Short mmCIF file of C-alpha atoms in Angstrom, two decimals:
data_model
loop_
_atom_site.label_atom_id
_atom_site.label_comp_id
_atom_site.label_asym_id
_atom_site.label_seq_id
_atom_site.Cartn_x
_atom_site.Cartn_y
_atom_site.Cartn_z
CA UNK A 81 -123.99 -31.30 140.11
CA UNK A 82 -122.92 -34.18 138.00
CA UNK A 83 -120.57 -36.36 139.40
CA UNK A 84 -118.03 -35.92 137.21
CA UNK A 85 -118.03 -31.96 137.99
CA UNK A 86 -118.11 -32.71 141.48
CA UNK A 87 -115.09 -35.07 141.61
CA UNK A 88 -113.32 -32.02 139.82
CA UNK A 89 -114.55 -29.60 142.65
CA UNK A 90 -113.33 -31.87 145.31
CA UNK A 91 -110.06 -32.07 143.61
CA UNK A 92 -109.59 -28.54 143.06
CA UNK A 93 -109.79 -28.38 147.00
CA UNK A 94 -107.48 -30.34 147.51
CA UNK A 95 -104.97 -29.04 145.13
CA UNK A 96 -105.86 -25.67 146.49
CA UNK A 97 -105.18 -26.58 150.31
CA UNK A 98 -102.30 -28.35 149.16
CA UNK A 99 -100.90 -25.49 147.50
CA UNK A 100 -101.57 -22.68 149.92
CA UNK A 101 -101.39 -24.13 153.34
CA UNK A 102 -99.20 -27.45 152.41
CA UNK A 103 -102.00 -29.85 153.99
CA UNK A 104 -103.09 -32.96 152.28
CA UNK A 105 -106.91 -33.35 152.99
CA UNK A 106 -107.90 -37.32 153.01
CA UNK A 107 -111.01 -38.04 150.82
CA UNK A 108 -113.00 -38.82 153.83
CA UNK A 109 -112.14 -35.00 154.54
CA UNK A 110 -113.39 -33.48 151.20
CA UNK A 111 -116.92 -35.64 151.12
CA UNK A 112 -117.85 -36.98 154.07
CA UNK A 113 -121.31 -36.69 152.75
CA UNK A 114 -120.41 -38.86 149.78
CA UNK A 115 -118.84 -42.30 150.10
CA UNK A 116 -119.70 -43.86 147.10
CA UNK A 117 -117.15 -40.81 145.37
CA UNK A 118 -114.37 -41.75 147.76
CA UNK A 119 -112.81 -44.46 145.56
CA UNK A 120 -112.62 -42.36 142.40
CA UNK A 121 -111.48 -39.39 144.39
CA UNK A 122 -108.71 -41.40 146.13
CA UNK A 123 -107.69 -41.95 142.17
CA UNK A 124 -107.59 -38.38 141.42
CA UNK A 125 -105.45 -37.77 143.96
CA UNK A 126 -103.23 -40.46 143.32
CA UNK A 127 -102.71 -39.31 139.77
CA UNK A 128 -102.38 -35.65 140.93
CA UNK A 129 -99.29 -36.38 143.38
CA UNK A 130 -97.70 -38.60 140.52
CA UNK A 131 -98.13 -35.40 138.01
CA UNK A 132 -96.51 -33.59 141.19
CA UNK A 133 -93.73 -35.64 141.34
CA UNK A 134 -92.78 -36.11 137.76
CA UNK A 135 -92.80 -32.44 137.18
CA UNK A 136 -91.46 -31.19 140.75
CA UNK A 137 -88.76 -33.29 141.48
CA UNK A 138 -88.23 -36.22 143.68
CA UNK A 139 -89.50 -36.46 147.38
CA UNK A 140 -92.16 -33.36 146.85
CA UNK A 141 -92.60 -31.61 150.34
CA UNK A 142 -91.76 -34.85 152.06
CA UNK A 143 -91.73 -33.91 155.95
CA UNK A 144 -93.86 -31.46 157.97
CA UNK A 145 -93.35 -27.82 157.27
CA UNK A 146 -90.07 -26.35 158.85
CA UNK A 147 -91.68 -24.81 161.63
CA UNK A 148 -93.91 -27.60 162.54
CA UNK A 149 -90.94 -29.84 162.36
CA UNK A 150 -88.97 -27.36 164.93
CA UNK A 151 -91.86 -26.05 166.51
CA UNK A 152 -90.85 -22.52 165.98
CA UNK A 153 -90.46 -20.31 162.62
CA UNK A 154 -87.17 -20.47 161.07
CA UNK A 155 -84.52 -17.65 161.45
CA UNK A 156 -82.22 -15.80 159.00
CA UNK A 157 -79.02 -13.96 159.48
CA UNK A 158 -79.92 -9.87 159.68
CA UNK A 159 -83.62 -10.71 159.38
CA UNK A 160 -86.88 -11.11 162.14
CA UNK A 161 -89.15 -13.51 160.77
CA UNK A 162 -92.41 -12.25 160.68
CA UNK A 163 -94.92 -15.17 159.30
CA UNK A 164 -95.14 -18.25 156.85
CA UNK A 165 -96.75 -17.07 153.62
CA UNK A 166 -97.27 -20.02 151.67
CA UNK A 167 -95.78 -23.51 150.46
CA UNK A 168 -94.98 -24.21 146.83
CA UNK A 169 -93.10 -26.75 144.44
CA UNK A 170 -90.12 -24.71 145.23
CA UNK A 171 -89.80 -24.48 148.69
CA UNK A 172 -91.85 -22.72 151.65
CA UNK A 173 -92.11 -18.41 151.56
CA UNK A 174 -91.90 -16.54 154.81
CA UNK A 175 -92.63 -12.46 155.24
CA UNK A 176 -89.21 -10.98 156.96
CA UNK A 177 -88.13 -7.46 158.21
CA UNK A 178 -84.88 -6.43 157.44
CA UNK A 179 -83.24 -5.58 160.67
CA UNK A 180 -80.47 -3.52 159.24
CA UNK A 181 -82.53 -1.64 156.47
CA UNK A 182 -85.74 -1.53 158.15
CA UNK A 183 -87.72 -2.73 155.07
CA UNK A 184 -89.92 -5.97 154.62
CA UNK A 185 -88.93 -8.68 152.34
CA UNK A 186 -89.88 -12.10 151.09
CA UNK A 187 -87.80 -15.26 151.93
CA UNK A 188 -88.24 -18.53 150.01
CA UNK A 189 -86.37 -21.83 151.54
CA UNK A 190 -85.33 -23.64 148.51
CA UNK A 191 -85.53 -27.53 148.44
CA UNK A 192 -82.23 -29.19 147.69
CA UNK A 193 -83.86 -30.91 144.82
CA UNK A 194 -85.93 -27.91 143.47
CA UNK A 195 -85.13 -26.92 139.68
CA UNK A 196 -84.84 -23.59 141.40
CA UNK A 197 -81.21 -24.20 142.28
CA UNK A 198 -79.97 -25.43 139.10
CA UNK A 199 -78.20 -22.26 137.83
CA UNK A 200 -79.59 -19.42 139.79
CA UNK A 201 -76.32 -18.08 140.97
CA UNK A 202 -75.75 -17.72 137.30
CA UNK A 203 -79.03 -16.24 136.65
CA UNK A 204 -79.06 -13.57 139.07
CA UNK A 205 -75.82 -12.46 137.89
CA UNK A 206 -77.19 -12.34 134.00
CA UNK A 207 -80.57 -10.85 135.13
CA UNK A 208 -78.48 -7.98 137.31
CA UNK A 209 -76.40 -7.16 134.35
CA UNK A 210 -79.43 -7.25 132.13
CA UNK A 211 -81.20 -4.85 134.32
CA UNK A 212 -84.27 -7.33 133.94
CA UNK A 213 -85.32 -6.20 137.62
CA UNK A 214 -85.95 -2.83 136.84
CA UNK A 215 -89.18 -3.61 135.70
CA UNK A 216 -91.47 -2.72 137.92
CA UNK A 217 -93.91 -5.69 136.76
CA UNK A 218 -91.05 -7.95 137.83
CA UNK A 219 -90.61 -8.73 141.07
CA UNK A 220 -87.04 -8.03 142.54
CA UNK A 221 -84.94 -11.00 143.74
CA UNK A 222 -82.18 -9.44 146.27
CA UNK A 223 -79.93 -12.11 147.04
CA UNK A 224 -79.52 -15.77 147.04
CA UNK A 225 -78.14 -17.54 149.71
CA UNK A 226 -77.09 -20.67 148.03
CA UNK A 227 -74.45 -21.77 150.77
CA UNK A 228 -76.86 -21.51 153.93
CA UNK A 229 -78.49 -24.36 155.28
CA UNK A 230 -81.36 -24.48 154.01
CA UNK A 231 -80.71 -22.48 151.19
CA UNK A 232 -82.57 -19.13 150.90
CA UNK A 233 -84.06 -16.80 148.14
CA UNK A 234 -84.35 -13.30 149.41
CA UNK A 235 -86.70 -11.18 147.23
CA UNK A 236 -88.84 -8.03 147.16
CA UNK A 237 -92.07 -8.66 149.25
CA UNK A 238 -95.23 -7.83 147.43
CA UNK A 239 -98.54 -7.15 149.37
CA UNK A 240 -101.19 -8.56 147.48
CA UNK A 241 -102.93 -11.82 146.26
CA UNK A 242 -102.68 -14.06 143.31
CA UNK A 243 -103.96 -13.78 140.04
CA UNK A 244 -105.54 -17.47 140.33
CA UNK A 245 -107.19 -16.11 143.58
CA UNK A 246 -108.21 -12.85 142.27
CA UNK A 247 -108.44 -12.89 138.75
CA UNK A 248 -112.27 -14.41 138.78
CA UNK A 249 -113.46 -11.32 140.40
CA UNK A 250 -111.65 -8.89 137.64
CA UNK A 251 -113.81 -6.66 135.15
CA UNK A 252 -113.02 -7.48 131.68
CA UNK A 253 -111.13 -4.09 131.23
CA UNK A 254 -109.33 -4.82 134.47
CA UNK A 255 -108.27 -8.48 133.32
CA UNK A 256 -107.29 -6.96 129.54
CA UNK A 257 -104.93 -4.31 131.46
CA UNK A 258 -103.31 -6.87 133.43
CA UNK A 259 -102.73 -9.31 130.65
CA UNK A 260 -101.62 -6.35 128.56
CA UNK A 261 -98.97 -5.52 131.40
CA UNK A 262 -97.58 -9.19 131.67
CA UNK A 263 -97.10 -9.56 128.40
CA UNK A 264 -95.11 -6.38 127.89
CA UNK A 265 -92.76 -7.22 130.57
CA UNK A 266 -92.69 -10.88 129.44
CA UNK A 267 -91.23 -9.54 126.24
CA UNK A 268 -89.15 -7.20 127.74
CA UNK A 269 -87.48 -10.06 129.20
CA UNK A 270 -87.49 -12.55 126.00
CA UNK A 271 -85.81 -9.56 124.29
CA UNK A 272 -83.04 -9.45 127.20
CA UNK A 273 -82.54 -13.18 125.95
CA UNK A 274 -84.50 -14.87 129.54
CA UNK A 275 -87.13 -16.89 129.61
CA UNK A 276 -89.49 -17.51 132.33
CA UNK A 277 -90.13 -21.17 132.44
CA UNK A 278 -93.08 -21.41 134.85
CA UNK A 279 -95.48 -18.42 134.13
CA UNK A 280 -98.97 -19.16 135.34
CA UNK A 281 -101.42 -17.43 137.80
CA UNK A 282 -100.09 -18.66 140.68
CA UNK A 283 -96.84 -17.13 139.96
CA UNK A 284 -98.26 -13.45 139.52
CA UNK A 285 -99.22 -11.06 142.04
CA UNK A 286 -101.85 -8.27 142.33
CA UNK A 287 -101.06 -5.39 144.56
CA UNK A 288 -103.23 -3.37 146.16
CA UNK A 289 -103.64 -1.12 142.78
CA UNK A 290 -104.10 -4.58 140.86
CA UNK A 291 -100.98 -3.89 138.79
CA UNK A 292 -99.16 -7.62 138.24
CA UNK A 293 -95.95 -8.39 139.78
CA UNK A 294 -94.18 -11.41 138.30
CA UNK A 295 -92.55 -13.78 140.68
CA UNK A 296 -90.34 -16.79 140.42
CA UNK A 297 -88.28 -16.04 137.37
CA UNK A 298 -85.79 -17.93 138.95
CA UNK A 299 -86.31 -21.22 136.52
CA UNK A 300 -85.46 -19.06 133.83
CA UNK A 301 -82.42 -19.96 131.44
CA UNK A 302 -81.08 -17.69 128.82
CA UNK A 303 -80.55 -21.05 126.32
CA UNK A 304 -84.13 -21.57 124.91
CA UNK A 305 -82.80 -24.91 124.19
CA UNK A 306 -82.45 -26.19 127.55
CA UNK A 307 -84.83 -26.10 130.67
CA UNK A 308 -87.88 -27.91 129.19
CA UNK A 309 -89.45 -29.70 131.38
CA UNK A 310 -89.16 -27.80 134.59
CA UNK A 311 -91.77 -25.66 136.20
CA UNK A 312 -95.72 -26.45 135.74
CA UNK A 313 -97.16 -28.70 133.49
#
């Protein structure tokens, strides 16, 4: 493996652990057997973090995860917190049990500086009016508790894996079918006047039957002239 390819693989590992587990591995932890790569790897990590701050807003993921800072999983009124599912640019995601309806839902604790907060109430009203969430390929957003501390986005829970983790193992015909369903769902949203703004493999889940479920429509805006620069580079 060339030096450039090895650096690329090490940086990919850093990003994966950061996105999926909220960890920030040190260059020494990433490549203990190659001290000659440390300076270059350190520069790559700094460049990645600078881009992350630019496109994700200020103070990205500052401080420890909520359950680490409080010593326990967070609680949400009317729900029992089962486990923490992950951490991304918009906030932390938890698996909950609805104590009244007995269903399982997902909750995203939205950072106060996240672009998800901007116009989210308006988006949810518009999306429901336009019946966007009736499409089975789009994860339903159930409720946005914007006045809670911290703000919480409650949505349908999907059992499965992100497309960026599973996509490489799919056969060609399976990939083609998944892509067709994704593009049809996005086309329907566009006909309704809503754009996703952050469509990427990490925001697409595949369920147990390999059906795509599109996440994070919260960055959407109905005005095609607004919202540029949100989401992921």
